[in-house]
CSV table of C-alpha atoms in Angstrom, one decimal:
chain,number,residue,atom,x,y,z
A,222,MET,CA,-93.7,11.6,239.8
A,223,ARG,CA,-90.4,9.8,239.9
A,224,ASN,CA,-88.7,13.0,241.2
A,225,PHE,CA,-91.2,13.3,244.0
A,226,GLN,CA,-90.8,9.7,245.0
A,227,HIS,CA,-87.0,10.1,245.0
A,228,ARG,CA,-87.2,13.1,247.3
A,229,GLU,CA,-89.6,11.3,249.6
A,230,ARG,CA,-87.2,8.3,250.0
A,231,GLY,CA,-84.2,10.6,250.5
A,232,GLU,CA,-85.8,13.1,253.0
A,233,LYS,CA,-84.6,13.1,256.6
A,234,ARG,CA,-87.1,11.4,258.9
A,235,GLU,CA,-87.6,12.7,262.4
A,236,SER,CA,-87.4,10.1,265.2
A,237,ASN,CA,-87.8,10.1,268.9
A,238,GLN,CA,-84.6,9.9,270.9
A,239,MET,CA,-85.0,7.2,273.6
A,240,VAL,CA,-82.9,6.5,276.7
A,241,PHE,CA,-83.0,3.1,278.3
A,242,GLY,CA,-82.0,2.1,281.8
A,243,ILE,CA,-82.3,3.7,285.2
A,244,ARG,CA,-78.7,5.1,285.4
A,245,ALA,CA,-78.9,6.4,281.8
A,246,VAL,CA,-82.2,8.2,282.5
A,247,ILE,CA,-80.7,9.8,285.7
A,248,GLU,CA,-77.8,11.0,283.7
A,249,ALA,CA,-80.1,12.4,281.0
A,250,ILE,CA,-82.1,14.4,283.5
A,251,ASP,CA,-78.9,15.6,285.3
A,252,SER,CA,-77.5,16.9,281.9
A,253,GLY,CA,-80.6,19.0,281.3
A,254,LYS,CA,-82.4,16.9,278.8
A,255,GLU,CA,-86.1,17.5,278.4
A,256,ILE,CA,-88.1,14.4,279.2
A,257,GLU,CA,-91.2,14.2,276.9
A,258,SER,CA,-92.5,11.0,278.4
A,259,LEU,CA,-91.3,8.3,280.8
A,260,PHE,CA,-92.3,4.7,281.1
A,261,VAL,CA,-91.6,2.8,284.3
A,262,GLN,CA,-92.3,-0.9,284.9
A,263,ARG,CA,-95.0,-1.6,287.5
A,264,GLY,CA,-93.6,-2.8,290.8
A,265,LEU,CA,-90.1,-1.6,290.1
A,266,SER,CA,-88.0,-1.2,293.3
A,267,GLY,CA,-84.4,-0.9,294.5
A,268,SER,CA,-82.0,1.8,295.7
A,269,LEU,CA,-81.2,3.1,292.1
A,270,PHE,CA,-84.9,3.4,291.3
A,271,LEU,CA,-85.4,5.3,294.6
A,272,GLU,CA,-82.7,7.7,293.4
A,273,LEU,CA,-84.5,8.2,290.1
A,274,LYS,CA,-87.8,8.8,291.9
A,275,SER,CA,-86.3,11.5,294.0
A,276,LEU,CA,-84.8,13.2,290.9
A,277,LEU,CA,-88.2,13.0,289.2
A,278,LYS,CA,-89.9,14.7,292.1
A,279,GLU,CA,-87.2,17.4,292.3
A,280,HIS,CA,-87.7,18.2,288.6
A,281,ASN,CA,-91.5,17.7,288.7
A,282,ILE,CA,-91.3,15.0,286.0
A,283,GLY,CA,-94.3,12.6,285.8
A,284,TYR,CA,-94.2,9.0,284.6
A,285,GLN,CA,-96.4,6.2,283.5
A,286,GLN,CA,-96.4,2.8,285.2
A,287,VAL,CA,-96.7,0.1,282.6
A,288,PRO,CA,-96.4,-3.7,282.4
A,289,ILE,CA,-93.0,-5.0,281.3
A,290,GLU,CA,-94.6,-6.3,278.1
A,291,LYS,CA,-95.1,-2.7,276.9
A,292,LEU,CA,-91.5,-1.9,277.6
A,293,ASN,CA,-90.3,-5.0,275.7
A,294,ARG,CA,-92.4,-4.0,272.7
A,295,ILE,CA,-90.6,-0.6,272.7
A,296,THR,CA,-87.1,-2.1,272.8
A,297,ARG,CA,-85.3,-5.4,273.2
A,298,LYS,CA,-82.4,-3.7,274.9
A,299,ASN,CA,-81.7,-4.0,278.6
A,300,HIS,CA,-84.1,-1.3,279.7
A,301,GLN,CA,-84.0,-2.2,283.5
A,302,GLY,CA,-87.7,-1.3,283.6
A,303,VAL,CA,-87.3,2.4,282.6
A,304,ILE,CA,-87.6,4.0,279.2
A,305,ALA,CA,-87.5,7.8,278.7
A,306,VAL,CA,-88.4,9.7,275.5
A,307,ILE,CA,-86.3,12.9,275.1
A,308,SER,CA,-88.1,15.9,273.7
A,309,PRO,CA,-86.8,17.2,270.3
A,310,ILE,CA,-87.3,20.8,271.5
A,311,THR,CA,-86.2,22.7,274.6
A,312,TYR,CA,-89.2,24.1,276.5
A,313,GLN,CA,-89.1,27.6,277.9
A,314,ARG,CA,-90.9,29.4,280.8
A,315,ILE,CA,-93.3,32.2,280.1
A,316,GLU,CA,-92.0,34.0,283.2
A,317,ASP,CA,-88.6,34.3,281.5
A,318,LEU,CA,-89.9,35.0,278.0
A,319,LEU,CA,-92.5,37.7,278.6
A,320,PRO,CA,-90.1,40.3,280.0
A,321,VAL,CA,-87.9,39.9,276.9
A,322,ILE,CA,-90.9,40.5,274.6
A,323,TYR,CA,-91.7,43.7,276.5
A,324,GLU,CA,-88.0,44.8,276.5
A,325,LYS,CA,-88.0,44.5,272.7
A,326,GLY,CA,-90.9,47.0,272.5
A,327,GLU,CA,-93.2,44.4,271.1
A,328,ILE,CA,-96.9,43.8,272.0
A,329,PRO,CA,-97.2,40.2,273.3
A,330,LEU,CA,-99.4,37.8,271.3
A,331,LEU,CA,-99.5,34.5,273.0
A,332,LEU,CA,-101.5,31.3,272.5
A,333,MET,CA,-102.5,29.0,275.4
A,334,LEU,CA,-103.7,25.4,274.6
A,335,ASP,CA,-105.7,23.8,277.4
A,336,GLY,CA,-106.1,20.0,276.9
A,337,VAL,CA,-105.2,19.8,273.2
A,338,THR,CA,-103.8,16.3,273.0
A,339,ASP,CA,-103.8,15.5,269.3
A,340,VAL,CA,-100.2,15.8,268.0
A,341,ARG,CA,-101.3,16.7,264.5
A,342,ASN,CA,-103.5,19.5,265.8
A,343,MET,CA,-100.6,20.7,267.9
A,344,GLY,CA,-98.4,20.7,264.8
A,345,ALA,CA,-100.9,22.5,262.6
A,346,ILE,CA,-101.5,25.1,265.3
A,347,ALA,CA,-97.8,25.7,265.8
A,348,ARG,CA,-97.3,26.2,262.0
A,349,THR,CA,-100.1,28.8,261.9
A,350,ALA,CA,-98.8,30.5,265.0
A,351,GLU,CA,-95.2,30.8,263.8
A,352,CYS,CA,-96.4,32.1,260.4
A,353,ALA,CA,-98.5,34.8,262.2
A,354,GLY,CA,-95.7,35.9,264.5
A,355,VAL,CA,-97.2,34.6,267.7
A,356,HIS,CA,-94.5,35.0,270.4
A,357,ALA,CA,-95.1,31.7,272.2
A,358,ILE,CA,-97.4,28.7,272.7
A,359,ILE,CA,-98.2,27.8,276.3
A,360,VAL,CA,-99.2,24.2,277.2
A,361,PRO,CA,-99.7,22.3,280.5
A,362,ARG,CA,-97.1,19.8,281.7
A,363,LYS,CA,-99.8,17.2,281.9
A,364,GLY,CA,-102.7,16.6,279.5
A,365,SER,CA,-101.1,18.1,276.4
A,366,ALA,CA,-100.0,16.6,273.1
A,367,GLU,CA,-96.5,15.3,273.0
A,368,ILE,CA,-94.0,17.2,270.8
A,369,ASN,CA,-92.9,14.1,268.8
A,370,PRO,CA,-91.9,13.5,265.2
A,371,ASP,CA,-95.6,13.6,264.0
A,372,ALA,CA,-96.1,17.0,265.6
A,373,ILE,CA,-92.8,18.3,264.2
A,374,LYS,CA,-93.6,17.1,260.7
A,375,THR,CA,-97.2,18.5,260.8
A,376,SER,CA,-95.8,21.9,262.0
A,377,ALA,CA,-93.4,21.9,258.9
A,378,GLY,CA,-90.6,22.5,261.4
A,379,ALA,CA,-92.4,25.5,263.1
A,380,LEU,CA,-92.0,23.7,266.5
A,381,TYR,CA,-88.2,24.2,266.2
A,382,LYS,CA,-88.8,27.9,265.7
A,383,ILE,CA,-91.6,29.1,268.0
A,384,PRO,CA,-91.0,29.0,271.8
A,385,VAL,CA,-93.2,26.4,273.6
A,386,CYS,CA,-93.7,27.0,277.3
A,387,ARG,CA,-94.6,24.0,279.3
A,388,GLU,CA,-96.2,25.1,282.6
A,389,ASP,CA,-97.2,23.2,285.7
A,390,ALA,CA,-100.5,24.9,286.2
A,391,LEU,CA,-102.3,26.9,283.5
A,392,GLY,CA,-104.5,28.7,286.1
A,393,ARG,CA,-101.4,30.0,287.9
A,394,THR,CA,-99.8,31.0,284.5
A,395,ALA,CA,-103.0,32.8,283.5
A,396,ARG,CA,-103.0,34.9,286.7
A,397,PHE,CA,-99.3,35.7,286.1
A,398,LEU,CA,-100.1,36.9,282.6
A,399,ILE,CA,-103.0,39.1,283.8
A,400,GLU,CA,-100.8,40.6,286.5
A,401,SER,CA,-98.2,41.3,283.7
A,402,GLY,CA,-100.7,43.3,281.7
A,403,VAL,CA,-101.8,40.6,279.2
A,404,GLN,CA,-105.5,40.2,278.6
A,405,LEU,CA,-106.8,36.6,278.5
A,406,VAL,CA,-109.2,36.0,275.6
A,407,VAL,CA,-110.9,32.6,275.9
A,408,GLY,CA,-112.5,30.9,272.9
A,409,THR,CA,-115.8,29.4,274.1
A,410,GLU,CA,-119.3,28.8,273.1
A,411,LYS,CA,-120.4,30.0,276.6
A,412,THR,CA,-120.9,33.6,275.4
A,413,GLN,CA,-122.7,35.7,272.8
A,414,ASP,CA,-119.6,37.9,272.1
A,415,SER,CA,-117.8,37.4,268.9
A,416,VAL,CA,-114.0,37.0,268.4
A,417,TYR,CA,-114.3,39.9,265.9
A,418,ASP,CA,-115.4,42.3,268.7
A,419,VAL,CA,-112.3,41.8,270.8
A,420,ASP,CA,-109.4,44.4,270.7
A,421,TYR,CA,-106.2,42.4,270.0
A,422,THR,CA,-104.0,45.4,269.6
A,423,VAL,CA,-103.2,45.2,273.3
A,424,PRO,CA,-101.0,42.5,274.9
A,425,THR,CA,-103.1,39.3,274.5
A,426,CYS,CA,-103.1,35.6,275.2
A,427,VAL,CA,-105.7,33.6,273.2
A,428,VAL,CA,-106.8,30.5,275.1
A,429,LEU,CA,-108.3,27.5,273.3
A,430,GLY,CA,-109.4,24.2,274.6
A,431,ALA,CA,-110.0,20.6,273.4
A,432,GLU,CA,-112.9,20.3,271.0
A,433,ASP,CA,-114.9,17.9,273.3
A,434,VAL,CA,-114.7,19.7,276.7
A,435,GLY,CA,-113.4,23.2,275.8
A,436,VAL,CA,-111.5,25.4,278.2
A,437,SER,CA,-111.4,24.5,281.9
A,438,ASP,CA,-113.6,26.4,284.4
A,439,ASP,CA,-110.4,27.6,286.2
A,440,LEU,CA,-109.4,29.6,283.1
A,441,LEU,CA,-112.9,30.7,282.3
A,442,ARG,CA,-113.2,32.3,285.7
A,443,VAL,CA,-110.0,34.4,285.5
A,444,SER,CA,-110.4,35.4,281.8
A,445,ASP,CA,-110.8,39.0,280.8
A,446,LYS,CA,-113.0,38.2,277.7
A,447,LEU,CA,-115.0,35.3,276.4
A,448,ALA,CA,-115.4,35.1,272.7
A,449,LYS,CA,-116.8,32.7,270.1
A,450,ILE,CA,-116.4,32.2,266.4
A,451,PRO,CA,-119.8,32.8,264.6
A,452,MET,CA,-121.3,29.7,263.2
A,453,PHE,CA,-123.9,29.8,260.4
A,454,GLY,CA,-124.1,26.1,259.3
A,455,GLU,CA,-125.6,23.1,260.9
A,456,ILE,CA,-122.3,21.9,262.4
A,457,LYS,CA,-121.6,24.0,265.3
A,458,SER,CA,-117.9,23.4,265.9
A,459,LEU,CA,-114.6,23.8,264.2
A,460,ASN,CA,-111.4,21.8,264.5
A,461,VAL,CA,-109.2,23.5,267.1
A,462,SER,CA,-106.4,24.1,264.7
A,463,VAL,CA,-108.8,25.9,262.3
A,464,SER,CA,-110.2,27.9,265.3
A,465,ALA,CA,-106.7,28.9,266.2
A,466,GLY,CA,-106.1,30.2,262.7
A,467,VAL,CA,-109.3,32.2,262.7
A,468,VAL,CA,-108.6,34.0,266.0
A,469,ILE,CA,-104.8,34.5,265.4
A,470,TYR,CA,-105.3,36.1,262.0
A,471,GLU,CA,-108.0,38.4,263.3
A,472,ALA,CA,-105.4,39.6,265.8
A,473,VAL,CA,-102.9,40.0,262.9
A,474,ARG,CA,-105.4,41.9,260.8
A,475,GLN,CA,-106.1,44.4,263.7
A,476,ARG,CA,-102.4,44.9,264.4
A,477,HIS,CA,-101.3,45.4,260.8
A,478,LYS,CA,-104.2,47.3,259.2
């Protein structure tokens, strides 16, 4: 027990990297830093802030307007009404990644998460996906779990290894995948077809949604196949990270049998 406690005290702790101040945030964006989240004081104005707003629009970076009290709780430094959280990973684009997968002669296996906002679910899913050899995880720019220290820790470091593609619109990304020869398999209760009846030996993107609302109608409409995990107990739903494991490893079983 003493050895375990010693390791726990000595282990490296992940932490968010924060940038304070308008000019510092502008410089971070100009240098190519990935902004995970951005907090801006309500009613902020001035020429420098207008410069920042223009840059945010150019790079399609959203921000939250918050009272100054929230900013002061985050830091006592001179934040000038702006605090940015830098992502610990570098996001990729599926449009750049998919051709590379094909060029390697590999059959794409992708995972798209629609509205999964719990960071621990994100971490657990990433860990399973990396272990199973999934080529990439696709998430929306808005309405997705932050890649923060909790997510990194829960993933056991997998989020440093598996590519994460943050896309502006999942519907548009889904159509790109279909046009690129990738079938879209949506996990949903709105079907009688089982996840075990799908052929995953072809290029595939598995789509999973939040446990409360599921996958959006936009993705349901463009999908190639709808499939559900059979349920035999009284509780009719699984945690989304468990669902991801079930479907991903069915794909692995088919591809390696």
